[in-house]
Amino acid sequence: MRKKRTIGFLYFILALAIFISCDEVPKEDEKDFQQNLSSFTSKMDNIDSTLDLMDKMQEDIDKIEQQRMDGNISDDKAIEELNKINNTIGRQLAKTSNSNPVVGLPRWAIKLGLSEPTGMKFDSDFSQSTSENNDLEGFNSVIMVYHGDYNQSMIQAEKIAKRANIPLSQDYKDALLLKKEYGIETIKGASYMNFKFGSDDNPRYNISITVDNDGTLTINATDTDALMQQLEVN
């Protein structure tokens, strides 16, 4: 249905182009119109492709979750299959939607005390940024993703957090306490955050440094004040 609506809308635009061309539009304006039409069509195709990828990814995730709930696969196997989906369809989706790829920490992020890990592989597909200097964005944010050995990721995350003075998140503290006192491991990985969800006293830049159970290290920083201003304007 979505494709039919998209194609129908494009036919409308094309019909409009024919109508305008019949009304003796100046050649320079006609050239600009055709360029804009071509750009619009390309963007619509990209949006449609992205939506298809999102649908496919959700369908595959739902199948895995159903198999896990039915007892046909173990939790570990489900996690393994979900990681495969993320590294195939998820990566393809990230490439399609990543309009602002980043190759290193922006200057403003470095001024916040953030640094990059050493000895880890940078993942450019899942890393991106926005800038307050871009009128279409209007706020600073960055996501940096790295892959490596789990223990190495844990060490690097701790170093980065200490340099930037980012504390352990409360949830992670609670999980460590359960592990220490009762031997219950409720979480694997690490989570450092300088903000609390729902708090009215968070810093302007919300920063998180996390490690997943597969050794993926993610650095995330966002100017939330500027982001909220942009949301209010739009």
XYZ file of C-alpha atoms in Angstrom:
234
model
C 0.000 0.000 0.000
C 2.802 2.405 0.880
C 4.467 1.954 -2.500
C 1.185 2.503 -4.311
C 0.591 5.739 -2.421
C 4.151 6.888 -3.164
C 3.877 6.073 -6.870
C 0.489 7.776 -7.047
C 1.902 10.913 -5.494
C 4.813 10.919 -7.941
C 2.356 10.638 -10.852
C 0.624 13.706 -9.456
C 3.931 15.601 -9.383
C 4.714 14.491 -12.926
C 1.278 15.611 -14.093
C 1.908 18.952 -12.447
C 5.235 19.206 -14.294
C 3.506 18.595 -17.621
C 0.834 21.189 -16.793
C 3.432 23.814 -15.911
C 5.541 23.056 -18.993
C 2.472 23.592 -21.170
C 2.075 27.050 -19.669
C 5.337 28.221 -21.242
C 7.574 28.239 -18.187
C 10.899 30.017 -18.825
C 13.634 27.538 -19.661
C 15.774 28.416 -16.624
C 12.798 27.911 -14.282
C 11.906 24.712 -16.084
C 15.449 23.410 -15.588
C 15.321 24.207 -11.871
C 11.935 22.529 -11.600
C 13.183 19.368 -13.288
C 16.223 19.270 -10.990
C 14.015 19.698 -7.928
C 11.650 17.027 -9.203
C 14.537 14.623 -9.736
C 15.843 15.337 -6.233
C 12.381 14.864 -4.739
C 11.882 11.553 -6.555
C 15.254 10.302 -5.315
C 14.409 11.238 -1.737
C 11.029 9.506 -1.948
C 12.725 6.345 -3.237
C 15.202 6.455 -0.343
C 12.384 6.873 2.187
C 10.457 3.988 0.664
C 13.576 1.785 0.719
C 14.229 2.675 4.365
C 10.653 1.840 5.361
C 10.923 -1.522 3.585
C 14.120 -2.305 5.491
C 12.474 -1.341 8.785
C 9.499 -3.610 8.035
C 11.799 -6.505 7.114
C 13.897 -6.043 10.247
C 10.833 -5.952 12.506
C 9.388 -9.077 10.870
C 12.619 -11.009 11.431
C 12.849 -9.804 15.043
C 9.252 -10.843 15.704
C 9.960 -14.325 14.329
C 12.960 -14.782 16.619
C 11.038 -13.520 19.659
C 8.157 -15.884 18.882
C 10.524 -18.848 18.577
C 12.053 -17.924 21.937
C 8.633 -17.599 23.598
C 7.559 -20.971 22.152
C 10.685 -22.581 23.580
C 12.029 -23.557 20.174
C 15.300 -21.684 20.744
C 17.231 -20.721 23.871
C 17.722 -17.164 25.104
C 21.389 -17.300 24.069
C 20.454 -18.498 20.585
C 17.832 -15.741 20.320
C 20.427 -13.112 21.232
C 22.814 -14.584 18.650
C 20.156 -14.431 15.927
C 19.106 -10.896 16.885
C 22.742 -9.791 16.659
C 22.916 -11.282 13.159
C 19.843 -9.277 12.144
C 21.371 -6.115 13.559
C 24.635 -6.694 11.708
C 22.905 -7.321 8.365
C 19.585 -5.521 7.960
C 20.341 -3.141 10.825
C 23.659 -2.154 9.266
C 22.073 -1.713 5.846
C 19.380 0.461 7.415
C 21.992 2.503 9.249
C 23.888 3.112 5.999
C 20.712 4.235 4.255
C 19.573 6.608 6.994
C 22.988 7.911 8.092
C 23.001 11.380 6.531
C 25.790 12.666 8.792
C 28.572 10.055 9.031
C 31.357 10.958 11.429
C 35.024 9.943 11.428
C 36.035 11.219 14.860
C 34.827 13.063 17.929
C 33.711 16.632 17.141
C 35.656 19.453 18.772
C 32.763 20.317 21.107
C 32.697 16.715 22.378
C 36.431 16.761 23.075
C 35.957 19.981 25.066
C 33.482 18.055 27.243
C 36.342 15.727 28.174
C 35.367 12.836 25.913
C 38.002 10.738 24.184
C 38.084 7.714 21.892
C 39.091 4.183 22.917
C 42.371 2.678 21.806
C 42.831 -0.680 20.122
C 39.191 -0.949 19.018
C 37.542 -0.973 15.582
C 35.495 2.127 14.755
C 32.092 1.405 13.180
C 31.333 4.214 10.716
C 27.983 2.712 9.668
C 26.383 3.192 13.081
C 28.222 6.403 13.997
C 26.798 9.823 13.176
C 26.495 13.392 14.410
C 24.469 16.592 14.161
C 25.674 20.177 14.469
C 24.301 23.405 15.858
C 25.923 25.123 12.866
C 23.599 23.268 10.491
C 20.307 25.171 10.163
C 18.456 21.939 9.385
C 19.641 20.373 12.670
C 20.334 23.172 15.139
C 21.864 21.096 17.948
C 25.043 19.159 18.717
C 24.939 15.398 19.093
C 27.228 12.482 18.364
C 27.094 8.686 18.492
C 30.405 6.841 18.230
C 30.383 3.027 18.004
C 33.395 0.719 18.434
C 33.892 -3.054 18.449
C 36.464 -5.157 20.249
C 37.141 -7.762 22.895
C 34.640 -7.589 25.762
C 37.228 -7.146 28.521
C 39.091 -4.549 26.475
C 35.844 -2.639 25.911
C 35.127 -2.632 29.651
C 38.591 -1.238 30.408
C 38.376 1.422 27.701
C 34.881 2.521 28.777
C 36.055 2.973 32.362
C 39.039 5.065 31.227
C 36.907 7.285 28.990
C 34.309 7.753 31.740
C 36.925 8.682 34.344
C 38.560 11.251 32.048
C 35.196 12.889 31.347
C 33.990 12.505 34.954
C 30.963 10.422 33.934
C 29.658 8.243 36.817
C 28.168 4.770 36.705
C 24.434 4.790 36.012
C 22.180 3.946 38.968
C 20.818 0.821 37.276
C 24.339 -0.440 36.704
C 25.280 0.298 40.315
C 22.271 -1.734 41.493
C 23.248 -4.613 39.207
C 26.807 -4.619 40.559
C 25.462 -4.629 44.108
C 23.289 -7.688 43.401
C 26.257 -9.463 41.873
C 28.519 -8.641 44.812
C 26.102 -9.461 47.633
C 24.070 -12.318 46.169
C 26.121 -13.588 43.240
C 23.274 -12.673 40.875
C 24.446 -11.366 37.525
C 21.488 -9.406 36.151
C 23.432 -7.426 33.592
C 26.560 -7.792 31.515
C 28.493 -4.861 30.172
C 28.774 -1.347 31.567
C 26.775 1.860 31.690
C 28.088 5.331 32.586
C 25.713 8.318 32.512
C 25.819 11.919 33.729
C 22.018 12.240 33.724
C 18.909 10.542 35.114
C 15.787 9.810 33.118
C 12.916 12.068 34.128
C 15.078 14.384 36.251
C 14.699 18.168 36.016
C 18.294 18.696 37.111
C 20.219 17.126 34.241
C 23.240 18.849 32.641
C 22.911 20.557 29.272
C 24.895 17.812 27.556
C 23.587 14.323 28.316
C 26.444 11.846 28.003
C 26.425 8.067 28.132
C 29.179 5.500 27.666
C 28.000 1.907 27.371
C 29.371 -1.558 26.697
C 27.118 -4.330 25.363
C 27.546 -8.008 26.141
C 29.197 -8.536 22.743
C 31.931 -5.952 23.424
C 30.356 -3.055 21.522
C 31.329 0.279 23.078
C 29.097 3.283 22.373
C 29.718 6.934 23.227
C 26.649 9.168 23.047
C 26.495 12.921 23.751
C 23.594 15.297 23.051
C 22.925 18.965 23.721
C 19.442 18.339 25.112
C 18.663 22.020 25.735
C 19.210 22.895 22.078
C 17.391 19.728 21.001
C 14.288 20.683 23.011
C 14.376 24.165 21.521
C 14.413 22.673 18.036
C 11.469 20.411 18.894
C 9.484 23.362 20.207
C 10.181 25.402 17.069
C 9.225 22.535 14.778
